[in-house]
Coordinates of C-alpha atoms in Angstrom, one line a residue:
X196 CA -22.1 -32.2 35.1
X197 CA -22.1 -31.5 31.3
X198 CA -26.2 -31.3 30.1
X199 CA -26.2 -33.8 27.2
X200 CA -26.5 -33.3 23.6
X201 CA -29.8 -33.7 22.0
X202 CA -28.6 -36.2 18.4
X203 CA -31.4 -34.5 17.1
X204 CA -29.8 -31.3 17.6
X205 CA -28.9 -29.9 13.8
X206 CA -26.0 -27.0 12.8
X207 CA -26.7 -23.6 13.3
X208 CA -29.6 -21.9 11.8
X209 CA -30.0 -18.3 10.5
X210 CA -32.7 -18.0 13.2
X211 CA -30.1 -19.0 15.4
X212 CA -27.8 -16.2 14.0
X213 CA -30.2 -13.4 14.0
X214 CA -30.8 -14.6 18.5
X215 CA -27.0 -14.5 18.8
X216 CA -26.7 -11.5 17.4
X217 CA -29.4 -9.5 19.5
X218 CA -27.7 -10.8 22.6
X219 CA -24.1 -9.8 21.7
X220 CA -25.8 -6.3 20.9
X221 CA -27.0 -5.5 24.2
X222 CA -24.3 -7.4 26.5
X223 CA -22.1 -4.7 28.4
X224 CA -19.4 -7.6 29.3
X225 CA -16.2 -7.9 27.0
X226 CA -14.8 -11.2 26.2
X227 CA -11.5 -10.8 28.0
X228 CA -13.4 -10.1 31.4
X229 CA -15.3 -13.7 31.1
X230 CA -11.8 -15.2 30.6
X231 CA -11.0 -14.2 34.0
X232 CA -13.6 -16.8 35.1
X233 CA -11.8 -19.6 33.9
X234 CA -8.4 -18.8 35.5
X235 CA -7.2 -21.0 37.9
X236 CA -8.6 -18.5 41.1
X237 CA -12.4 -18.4 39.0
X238 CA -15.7 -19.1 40.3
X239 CA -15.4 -21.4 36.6
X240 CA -12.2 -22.9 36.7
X241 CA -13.5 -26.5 37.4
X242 CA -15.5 -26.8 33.9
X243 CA -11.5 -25.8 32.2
X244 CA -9.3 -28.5 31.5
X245 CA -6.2 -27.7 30.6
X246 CA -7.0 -25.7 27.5
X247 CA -10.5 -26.9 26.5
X248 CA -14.1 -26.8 28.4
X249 CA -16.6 -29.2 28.8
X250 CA -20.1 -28.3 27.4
X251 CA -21.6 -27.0 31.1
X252 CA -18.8 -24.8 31.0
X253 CA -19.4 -23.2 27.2
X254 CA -23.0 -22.7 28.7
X255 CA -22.1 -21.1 31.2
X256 CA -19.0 -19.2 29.6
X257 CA -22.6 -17.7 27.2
X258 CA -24.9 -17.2 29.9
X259 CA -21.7 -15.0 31.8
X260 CA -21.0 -12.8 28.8
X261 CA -24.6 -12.5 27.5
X262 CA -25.6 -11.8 31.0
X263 CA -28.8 -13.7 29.8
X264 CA -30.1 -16.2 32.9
X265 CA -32.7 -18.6 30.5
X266 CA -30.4 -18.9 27.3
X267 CA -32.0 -21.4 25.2
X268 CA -30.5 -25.2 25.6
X269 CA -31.2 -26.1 22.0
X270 CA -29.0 -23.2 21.2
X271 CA -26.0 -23.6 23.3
X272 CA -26.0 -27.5 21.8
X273 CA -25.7 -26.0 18.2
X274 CA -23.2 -23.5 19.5
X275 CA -21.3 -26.0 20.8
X276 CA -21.0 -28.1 18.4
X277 CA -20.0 -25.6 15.4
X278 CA -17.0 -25.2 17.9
X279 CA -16.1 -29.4 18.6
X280 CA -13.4 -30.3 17.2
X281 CA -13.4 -33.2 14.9
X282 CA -10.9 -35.5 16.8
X283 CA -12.2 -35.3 19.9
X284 CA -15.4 -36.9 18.1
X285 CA -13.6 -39.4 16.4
X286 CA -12.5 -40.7 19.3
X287 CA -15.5 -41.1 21.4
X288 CA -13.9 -38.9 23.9
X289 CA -15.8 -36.3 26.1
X290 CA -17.3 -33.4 24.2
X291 CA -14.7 -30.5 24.8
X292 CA -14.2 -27.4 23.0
X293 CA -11.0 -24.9 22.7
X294 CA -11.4 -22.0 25.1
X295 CA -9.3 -20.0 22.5
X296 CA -11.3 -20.3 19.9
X297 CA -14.8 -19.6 21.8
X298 CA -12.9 -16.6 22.7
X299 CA -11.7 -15.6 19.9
X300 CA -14.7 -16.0 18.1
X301 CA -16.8 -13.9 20.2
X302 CA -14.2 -11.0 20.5
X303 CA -14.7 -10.5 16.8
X304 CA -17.9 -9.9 16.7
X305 CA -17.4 -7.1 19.6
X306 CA -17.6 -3.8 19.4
X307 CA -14.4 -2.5 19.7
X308 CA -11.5 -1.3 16.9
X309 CA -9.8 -3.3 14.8
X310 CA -6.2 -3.0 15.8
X311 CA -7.1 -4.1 19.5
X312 CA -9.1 -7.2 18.1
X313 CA -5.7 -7.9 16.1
X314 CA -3.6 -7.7 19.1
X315 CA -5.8 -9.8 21.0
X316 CA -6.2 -12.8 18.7
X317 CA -2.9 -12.8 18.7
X318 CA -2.5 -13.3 22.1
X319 CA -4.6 -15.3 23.0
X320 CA -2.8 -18.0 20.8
X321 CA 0.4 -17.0 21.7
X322 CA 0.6 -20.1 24.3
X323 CA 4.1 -19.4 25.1
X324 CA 4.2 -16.0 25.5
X325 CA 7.5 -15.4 23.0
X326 CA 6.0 -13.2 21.2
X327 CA 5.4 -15.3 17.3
X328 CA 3.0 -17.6 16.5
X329 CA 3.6 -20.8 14.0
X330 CA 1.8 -21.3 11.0
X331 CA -0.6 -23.7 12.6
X332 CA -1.9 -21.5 15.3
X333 CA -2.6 -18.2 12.4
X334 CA -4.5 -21.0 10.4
X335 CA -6.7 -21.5 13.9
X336 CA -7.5 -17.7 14.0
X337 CA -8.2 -17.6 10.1
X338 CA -10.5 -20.4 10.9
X339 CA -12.2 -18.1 13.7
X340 CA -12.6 -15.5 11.5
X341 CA -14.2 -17.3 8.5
X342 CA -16.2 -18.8 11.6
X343 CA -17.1 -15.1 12.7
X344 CA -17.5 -13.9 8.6
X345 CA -20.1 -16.9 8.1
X346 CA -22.5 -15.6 10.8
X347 CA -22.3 -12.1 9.7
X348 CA -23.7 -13.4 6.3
X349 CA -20.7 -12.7 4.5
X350 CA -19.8 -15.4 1.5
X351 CA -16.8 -17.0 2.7
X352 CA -15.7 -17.7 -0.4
X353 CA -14.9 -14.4 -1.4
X354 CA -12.9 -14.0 1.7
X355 CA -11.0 -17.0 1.8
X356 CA -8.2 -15.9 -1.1
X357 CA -7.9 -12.5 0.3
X358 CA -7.0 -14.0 4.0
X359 CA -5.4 -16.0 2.0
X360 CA -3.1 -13.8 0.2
X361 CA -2.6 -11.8 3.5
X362 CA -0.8 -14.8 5.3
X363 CA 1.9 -14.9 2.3
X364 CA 2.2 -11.4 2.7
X365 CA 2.4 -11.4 6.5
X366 CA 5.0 -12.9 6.4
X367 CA 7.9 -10.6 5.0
X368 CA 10.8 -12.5 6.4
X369 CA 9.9 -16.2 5.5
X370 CA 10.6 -17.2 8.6
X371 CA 7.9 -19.3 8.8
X372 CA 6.3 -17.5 12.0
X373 CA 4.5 -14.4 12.4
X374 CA 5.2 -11.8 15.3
X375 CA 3.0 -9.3 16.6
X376 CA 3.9 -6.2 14.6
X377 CA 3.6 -8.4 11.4
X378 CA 0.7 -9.8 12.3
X379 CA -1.1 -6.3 13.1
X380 CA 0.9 -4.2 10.1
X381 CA -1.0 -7.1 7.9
X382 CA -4.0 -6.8 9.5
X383 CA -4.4 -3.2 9.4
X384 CA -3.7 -2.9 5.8
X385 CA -6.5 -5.6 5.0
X386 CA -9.4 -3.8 4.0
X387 CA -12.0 -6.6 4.0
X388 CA -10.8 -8.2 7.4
X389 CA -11.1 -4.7 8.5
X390 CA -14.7 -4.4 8.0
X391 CA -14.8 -8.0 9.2
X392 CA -13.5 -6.5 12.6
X393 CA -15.4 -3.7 12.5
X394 CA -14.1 -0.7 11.0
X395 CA -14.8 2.8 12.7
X396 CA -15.5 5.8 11.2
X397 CA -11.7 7.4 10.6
X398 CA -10.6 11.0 10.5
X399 CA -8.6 10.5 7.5
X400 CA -10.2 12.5 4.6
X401 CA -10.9 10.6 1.5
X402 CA -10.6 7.0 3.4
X403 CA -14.2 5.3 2.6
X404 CA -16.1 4.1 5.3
X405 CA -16.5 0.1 4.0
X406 CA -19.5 -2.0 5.0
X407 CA -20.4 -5.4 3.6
X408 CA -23.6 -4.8 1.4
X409 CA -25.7 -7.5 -0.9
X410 CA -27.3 -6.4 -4.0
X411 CA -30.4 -7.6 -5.5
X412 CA -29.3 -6.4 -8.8
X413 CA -26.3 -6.4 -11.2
X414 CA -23.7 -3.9 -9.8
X415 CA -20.4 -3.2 -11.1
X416 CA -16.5 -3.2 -9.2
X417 CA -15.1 0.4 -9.3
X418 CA -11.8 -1.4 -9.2
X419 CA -11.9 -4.2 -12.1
X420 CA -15.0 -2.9 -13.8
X421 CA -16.4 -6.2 -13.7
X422 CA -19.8 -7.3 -12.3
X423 CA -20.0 -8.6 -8.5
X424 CA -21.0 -12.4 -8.8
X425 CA -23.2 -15.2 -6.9
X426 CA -26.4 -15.3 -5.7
X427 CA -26.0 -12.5 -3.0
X428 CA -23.9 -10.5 -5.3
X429 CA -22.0 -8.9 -2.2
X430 CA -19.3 -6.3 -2.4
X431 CA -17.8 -3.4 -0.4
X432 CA -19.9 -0.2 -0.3
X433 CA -18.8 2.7 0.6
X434 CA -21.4 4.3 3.2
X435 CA -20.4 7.8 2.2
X436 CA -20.3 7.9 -1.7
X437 CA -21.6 4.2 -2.7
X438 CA -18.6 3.7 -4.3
X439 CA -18.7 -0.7 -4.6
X440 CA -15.8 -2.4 -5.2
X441 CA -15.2 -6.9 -5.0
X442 CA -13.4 -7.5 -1.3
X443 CA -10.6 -9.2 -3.0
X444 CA -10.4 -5.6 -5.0
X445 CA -10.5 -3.4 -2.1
X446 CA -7.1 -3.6 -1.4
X447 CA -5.9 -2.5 -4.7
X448 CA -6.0 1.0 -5.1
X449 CA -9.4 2.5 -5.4
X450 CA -10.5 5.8 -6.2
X451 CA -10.7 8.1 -2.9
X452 CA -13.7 8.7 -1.3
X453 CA -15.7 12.3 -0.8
X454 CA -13.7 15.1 0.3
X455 CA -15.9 16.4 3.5
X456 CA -13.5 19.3 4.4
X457 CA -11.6 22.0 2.3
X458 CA -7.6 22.0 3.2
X459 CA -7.7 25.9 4.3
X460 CA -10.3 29.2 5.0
X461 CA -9.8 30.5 1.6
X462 CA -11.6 27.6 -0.4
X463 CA -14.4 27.8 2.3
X464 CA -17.3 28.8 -0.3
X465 CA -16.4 27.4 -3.6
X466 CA -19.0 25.0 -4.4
X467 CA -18.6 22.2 -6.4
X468 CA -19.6 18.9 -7.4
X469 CA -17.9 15.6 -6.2
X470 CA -18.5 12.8 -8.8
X471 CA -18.5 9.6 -8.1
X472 CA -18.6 6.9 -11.5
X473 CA -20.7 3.8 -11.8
X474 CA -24.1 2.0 -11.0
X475 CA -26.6 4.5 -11.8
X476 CA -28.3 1.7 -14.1
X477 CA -31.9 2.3 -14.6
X478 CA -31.5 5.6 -13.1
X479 CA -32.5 9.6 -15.6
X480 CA -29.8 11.9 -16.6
X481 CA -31.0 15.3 -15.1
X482 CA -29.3 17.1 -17.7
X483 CA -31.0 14.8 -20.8
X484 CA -33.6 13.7 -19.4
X485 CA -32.7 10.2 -20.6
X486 CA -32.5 6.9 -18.9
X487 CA -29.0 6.0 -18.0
X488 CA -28.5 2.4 -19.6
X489 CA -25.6 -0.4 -18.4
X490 CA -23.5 -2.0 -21.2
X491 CA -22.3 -4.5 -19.2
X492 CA -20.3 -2.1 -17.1
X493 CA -20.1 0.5 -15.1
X494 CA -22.2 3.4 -16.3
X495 CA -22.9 6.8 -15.2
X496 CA -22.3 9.3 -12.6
X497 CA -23.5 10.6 -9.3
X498 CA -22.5 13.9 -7.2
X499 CA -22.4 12.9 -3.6
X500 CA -23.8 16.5 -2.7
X501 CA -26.4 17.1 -4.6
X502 CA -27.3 13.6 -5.6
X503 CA -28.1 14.3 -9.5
X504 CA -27.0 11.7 -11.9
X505 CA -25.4 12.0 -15.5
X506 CA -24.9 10.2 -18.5
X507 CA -20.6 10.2 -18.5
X508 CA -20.6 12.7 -21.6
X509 CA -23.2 15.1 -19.4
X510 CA -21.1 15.4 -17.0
X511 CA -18.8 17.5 -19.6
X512 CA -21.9 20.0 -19.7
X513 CA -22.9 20.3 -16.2
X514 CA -22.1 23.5 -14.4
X515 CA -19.2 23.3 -12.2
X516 CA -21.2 24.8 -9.3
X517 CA -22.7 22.3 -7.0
X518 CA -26.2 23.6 -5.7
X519 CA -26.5 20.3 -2.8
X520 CA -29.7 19.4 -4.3
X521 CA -33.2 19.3 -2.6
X522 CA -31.6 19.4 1.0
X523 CA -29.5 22.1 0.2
X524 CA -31.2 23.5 3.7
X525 CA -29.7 20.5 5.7
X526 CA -26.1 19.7 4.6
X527 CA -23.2 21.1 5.3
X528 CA -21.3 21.0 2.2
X529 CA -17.1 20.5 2.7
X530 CA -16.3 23.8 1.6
X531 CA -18.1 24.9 4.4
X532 CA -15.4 23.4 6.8
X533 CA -11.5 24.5 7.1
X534 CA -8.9 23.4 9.6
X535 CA -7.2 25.7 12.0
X536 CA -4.5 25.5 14.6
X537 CA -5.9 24.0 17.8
X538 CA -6.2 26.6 20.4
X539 CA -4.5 25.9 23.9
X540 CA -6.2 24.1 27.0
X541 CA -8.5 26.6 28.6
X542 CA -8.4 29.3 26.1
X543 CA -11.5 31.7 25.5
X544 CA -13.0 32.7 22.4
X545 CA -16.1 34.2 22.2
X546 CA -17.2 34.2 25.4
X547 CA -17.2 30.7 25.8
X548 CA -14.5 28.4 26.9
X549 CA -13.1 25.9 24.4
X550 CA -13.7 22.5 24.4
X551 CA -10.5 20.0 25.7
X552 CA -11.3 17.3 24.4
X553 CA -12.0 16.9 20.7
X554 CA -13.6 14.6 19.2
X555 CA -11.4 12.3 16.2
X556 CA -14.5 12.9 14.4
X557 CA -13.7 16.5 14.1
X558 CA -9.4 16.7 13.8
X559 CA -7.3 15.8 11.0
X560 CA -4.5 13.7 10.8
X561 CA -2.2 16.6 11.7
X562 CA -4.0 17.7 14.8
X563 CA -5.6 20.8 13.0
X564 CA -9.2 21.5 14.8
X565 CA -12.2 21.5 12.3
X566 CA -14.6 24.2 11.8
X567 CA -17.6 25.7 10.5
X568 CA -18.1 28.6 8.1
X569 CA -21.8 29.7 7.9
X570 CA -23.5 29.4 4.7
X571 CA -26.1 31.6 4.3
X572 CA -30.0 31.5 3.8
X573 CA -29.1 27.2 5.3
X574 CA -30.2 25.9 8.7
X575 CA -27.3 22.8 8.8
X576 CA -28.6 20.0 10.8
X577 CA -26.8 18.4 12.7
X578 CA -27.7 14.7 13.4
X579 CA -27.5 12.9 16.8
X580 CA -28.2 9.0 16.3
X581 CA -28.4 6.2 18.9
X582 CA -27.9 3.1 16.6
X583 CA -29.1 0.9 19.3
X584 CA -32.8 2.3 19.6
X585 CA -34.9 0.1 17.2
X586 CA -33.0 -2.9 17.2
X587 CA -31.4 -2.3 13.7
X588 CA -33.1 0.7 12.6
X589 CA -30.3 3.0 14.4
X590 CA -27.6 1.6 12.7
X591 CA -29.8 2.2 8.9
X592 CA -30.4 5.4 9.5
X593 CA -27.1 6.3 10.7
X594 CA -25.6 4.8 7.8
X595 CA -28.5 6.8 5.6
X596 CA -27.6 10.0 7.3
X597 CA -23.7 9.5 6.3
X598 CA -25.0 9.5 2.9
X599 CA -27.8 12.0 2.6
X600 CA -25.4 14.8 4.6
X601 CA -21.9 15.3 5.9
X602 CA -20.8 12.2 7.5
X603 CA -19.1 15.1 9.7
X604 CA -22.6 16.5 10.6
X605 CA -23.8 12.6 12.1
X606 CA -22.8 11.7 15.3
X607 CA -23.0 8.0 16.7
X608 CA -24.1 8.6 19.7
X609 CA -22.4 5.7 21.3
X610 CA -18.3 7.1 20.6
X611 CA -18.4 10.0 23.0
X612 CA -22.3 11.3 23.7
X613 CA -23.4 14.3 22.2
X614 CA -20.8 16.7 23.7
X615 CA -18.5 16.3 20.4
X616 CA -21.6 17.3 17.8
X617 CA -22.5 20.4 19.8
X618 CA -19.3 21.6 20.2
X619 CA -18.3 21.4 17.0
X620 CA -21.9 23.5 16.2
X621 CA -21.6 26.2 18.6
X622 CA -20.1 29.0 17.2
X623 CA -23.1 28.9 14.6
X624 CA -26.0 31.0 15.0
X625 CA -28.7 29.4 12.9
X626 CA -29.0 25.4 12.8
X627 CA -31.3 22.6 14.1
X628 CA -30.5 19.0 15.9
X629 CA -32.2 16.0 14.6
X630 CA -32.4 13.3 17.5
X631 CA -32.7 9.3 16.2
X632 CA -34.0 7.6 19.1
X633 CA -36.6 7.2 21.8
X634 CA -37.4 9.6 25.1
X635 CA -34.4 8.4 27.2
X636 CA -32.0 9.7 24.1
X637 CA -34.0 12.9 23.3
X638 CA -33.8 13.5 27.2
X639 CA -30.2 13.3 27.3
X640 CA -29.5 15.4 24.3
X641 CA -31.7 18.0 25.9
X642 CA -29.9 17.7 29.1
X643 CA -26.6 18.4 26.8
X644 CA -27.8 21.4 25.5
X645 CA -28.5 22.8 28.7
X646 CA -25.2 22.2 30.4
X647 CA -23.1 23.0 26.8
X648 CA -24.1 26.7 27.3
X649 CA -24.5 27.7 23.9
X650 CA -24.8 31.1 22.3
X651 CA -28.0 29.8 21.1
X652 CA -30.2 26.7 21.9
X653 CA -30.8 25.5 18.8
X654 CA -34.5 23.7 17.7
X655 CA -35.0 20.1 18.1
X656 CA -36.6 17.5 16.1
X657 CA -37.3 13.6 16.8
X658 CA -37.4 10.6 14.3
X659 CA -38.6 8.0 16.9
X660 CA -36.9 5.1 17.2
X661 CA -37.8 1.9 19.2
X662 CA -40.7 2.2 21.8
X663 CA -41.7 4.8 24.4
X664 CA -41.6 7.8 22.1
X665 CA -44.1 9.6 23.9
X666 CA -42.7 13.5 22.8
X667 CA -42.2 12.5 19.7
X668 CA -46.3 12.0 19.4
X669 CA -46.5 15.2 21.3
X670 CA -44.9 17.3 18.7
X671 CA -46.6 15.0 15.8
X672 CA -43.6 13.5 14.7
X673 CA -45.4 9.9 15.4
X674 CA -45.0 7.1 17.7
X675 CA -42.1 5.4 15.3
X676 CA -40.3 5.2 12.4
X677 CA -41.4 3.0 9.9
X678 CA -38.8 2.7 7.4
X679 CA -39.8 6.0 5.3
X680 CA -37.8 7.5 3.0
X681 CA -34.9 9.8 5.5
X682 CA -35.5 12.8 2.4
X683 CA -38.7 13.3 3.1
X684 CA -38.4 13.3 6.4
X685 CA -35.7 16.0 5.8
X686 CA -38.2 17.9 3.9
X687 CA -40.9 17.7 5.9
X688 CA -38.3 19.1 9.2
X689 CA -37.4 22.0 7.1
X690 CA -41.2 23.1 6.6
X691 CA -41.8 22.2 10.8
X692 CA -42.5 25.2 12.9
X693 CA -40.7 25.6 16.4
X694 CA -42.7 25.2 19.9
X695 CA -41.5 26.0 23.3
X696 CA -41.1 23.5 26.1
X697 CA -41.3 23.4 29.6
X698 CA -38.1 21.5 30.9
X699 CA -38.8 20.2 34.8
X700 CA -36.0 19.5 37.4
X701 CA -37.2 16.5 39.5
X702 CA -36.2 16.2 43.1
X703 CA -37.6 13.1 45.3
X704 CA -37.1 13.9 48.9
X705 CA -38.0 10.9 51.4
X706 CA -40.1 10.6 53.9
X707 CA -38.0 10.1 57.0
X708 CA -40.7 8.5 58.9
X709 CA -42.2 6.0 57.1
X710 CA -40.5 2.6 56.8
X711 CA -37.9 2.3 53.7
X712 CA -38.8 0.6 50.2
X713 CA -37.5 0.1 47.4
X714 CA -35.4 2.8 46.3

């Protein structure tokens, strides 16, 4: 029997947002596995009818997927009704809710990439199975997504014309109805519903790596030159080189993003700047000395390497050389990594077998295998972060690490574990891991190291993240990280000196004759 709704019970809160989302982060359940639950042979099939479910059922479809057993009531009410539809209201009949578009609405905020959200939208509202869908069921997952954009804090009204303009471009044949490779082809080529669905990290060079990003001051589009409006003033920045653009101008074409590989061995070791133009308002020229001002545009200049900034007609002046600035230790600058031929399954080279598998992270579009060229008197570092440890924190000191180093030098630790970072280190003879996380991550990196069998075992440093960072107090890097600047903590790791560690292997042997417990 369906738990009744409390006419108290208001819309949605951003209290109620900030709950969902901590949930969604931590469930281990996908969307299409719940849906299983509903089918005609599922342990919920009574709560569906037809294609809707009764409010006891939406409960229980959010206490399945967020695998949470005392899911506040108040909040499943206001779930429920951002999802009733307005005729079933209107006519006093009983509260139901599409199963499609919980479903859909939930997949798109699931980890996951982009193409497969498409394909399963599509789907799911593909009632017959014929492979289009009509103009009135694309409208219901435009809804869904404007649904999903409003509780990710995006302003919808900056979305709306660019969805929009994606559904007259969808589709090519006029045909009225949309199939699947149109629908995906569109998709994919829509920037802002691409960081909407979650864009990945990409091994295309030069591709920036969008987020969604509010700015507490005036900033300027890269694309139109024209300043990023409304209250929020939200745009598309790139987490790489901080190049901002509008979302409706992100699909026009914008400049590319940093280079963070050379094309071949023989540029390895030319340095040079990478400039990147606009919003360094309020910012000093290091080669004046003076403060860079805004004239109601963009202004200015910043090198993604070494971070300096410029006045436009300093940048004329500035050595070509690029010296990677202050952490010039740390990064490992792209002309410090070439593409060769990958090697064949099993091969050896230099003592040590080859990895199979490599990561995306470390290709290029053609297949060619990325790698290192020292650079001397540098200890690169190369960066290992769990984005979950800390709640948030992870994921803004990932995103700070993209930008301070190599985005090729960070490695989210949730797409394939460490083995990818330390491969792609270990023909080098001189570098230094930086673990983001608590004990349980430092562990496993540890344990990594000692099965990767490295020509050298490399030192490692903590930043503490989250709770029970008990080594991390041990070697006086503090029991957490509280939002201090990443640089200094960069500095203050290249001026740490090295201490040996004990590392115990554990084995708990019963005792056969006393009486079994709890294992």
């Amino acid at each position: 029997m369906a738990a009744p709704v409390d006419p108290e019970v208001k819309e949605l809160n951003p209290v109620d947002f900030i709950q969902l989302q901590q949930y969604i982060e931590y469930c281990s359940l996908k969307v299409k596995d719940v849906l299983r639950e509903f089918d005609a042979d599922g342990r919920l099939a009574q709560h569906r009818h037809g294609e809707r479910i009764n409010e006891e059922g939406f409960r229980l479809f959010l206490k399945t997927y967020l695998e949470v057993g005392d899911l506040p009531l108040d909040l499943c009410q206001r779930l429920f009704r951002s999802f009733e539809n307005s005729q079933s209201a209107q006519d006093g009949s009983a509260k139901e809710v599409y199963l499609k578009d919980v479903s859909c609405y939930f997949s798109l905020l699931e980890d996951g990439q982009p193409r497969d959200k498409l394909e399963f939208a599509f789907k799911l509202y593909d009632r017959d199975g014929n492979g289009v869908l009509d103009s009135s069921e694309v409208d219901r997952i435009i809804a869904q997504m404007m649904h999903a954009a409003d509780y990710l804090g995006w302003d919808v009204s900056e979305l709306r014309p660019v969805l929009k303009d994606m559904m007259v471009a969808i589709d090519a044949d006029s045909s009225g109805t949309v199939s699947l490779d149109e629908w995906v082809e569109g998709g994919m080529n829509n920037i802002p519903l691409l960081v909407l669905l979650g864009l990945k990290m990409t091994q295309k060079d030069g591709q920036h790596l969008w987020r969604m990003k509010h700015f507490n001051k005036p900033v300027y589009c890269g694309v139109c030159q024209n300043m990023l409006l409304g209250l929020r003033k939200q745009g598309l920045c790139c987490t790489s080189c901080k190049y901002t653009v509008h979302g409706r101008c992100a699909n026009r074409s914008t400049a590319p993003c940093t280079r963070t590989y050379v094309k071949s061995k023989k540029e390895t070791g030319v340095p040079a700047h990478d400039w990147v133009i606009g919003n360094c308002d309020s910012g000093k020229c290091d080669k004046c000395q003076k403060k860079i001002k805004s004239y109601q545009g963009l202004s200015g200049k910043h090198c993604v390497w070494c971070h300096t900034m410029r006045h436009d007609e300093c940048v004329a002046h500035e050595p070509i050389e690029c010296t990677r600035g202050p952490l010039r230790d740390h990064v490992l600058p792209p002309w410090a990594i070439y593409p060769v031929i990958k090697e064949r399954r099993g091969e050896v080279k230099n003592g040590c077998p080859t990895a199979t598998e490599e990561s995306e992270l470390n290709t290029t579009p053609d297949g060619q295998v990325l790698q290192i060229s020292p650079v001397a008197n540098t200890h690169p570092l190369l960066v290992f972060v769990n984005p979950k440890s800390g709640g948030k924190q992870g994921e803004k000191v990932l995103r700070k690490f993209q930008y301070l180093l190599n985005p090729r030098q960070v490695f989210n630790l949730l797409n394939g574990g460490p083995a990818q970072g330390l491969s792609f280190f270990r023909n080098l003879k001189d570098y230094r891991i930086l673990v983001c996380g608590g004990d349980g991550t430092v562990g496993w990196i540890l344990d990594a190291i000692d099965k990767a069998n490295l020509l050298v075992r490399p030192p490692v440093a903590v930043l503490p993240l989250g709770t029970g960072n008990d080594l991390a107090r041990c070697l006086r890097w503090g029991g957490g990280y509280d939002g201090v600047d990443l640089g200094r903590v960069l500095k203050e790791l290249e001026g740490s000196s090295p201490v040996l560690m004990d590392r115990w292997s554990v084995q708990v042997v019963t005792d056969p004759d006393q009486e079994e417990g709890d294992p």
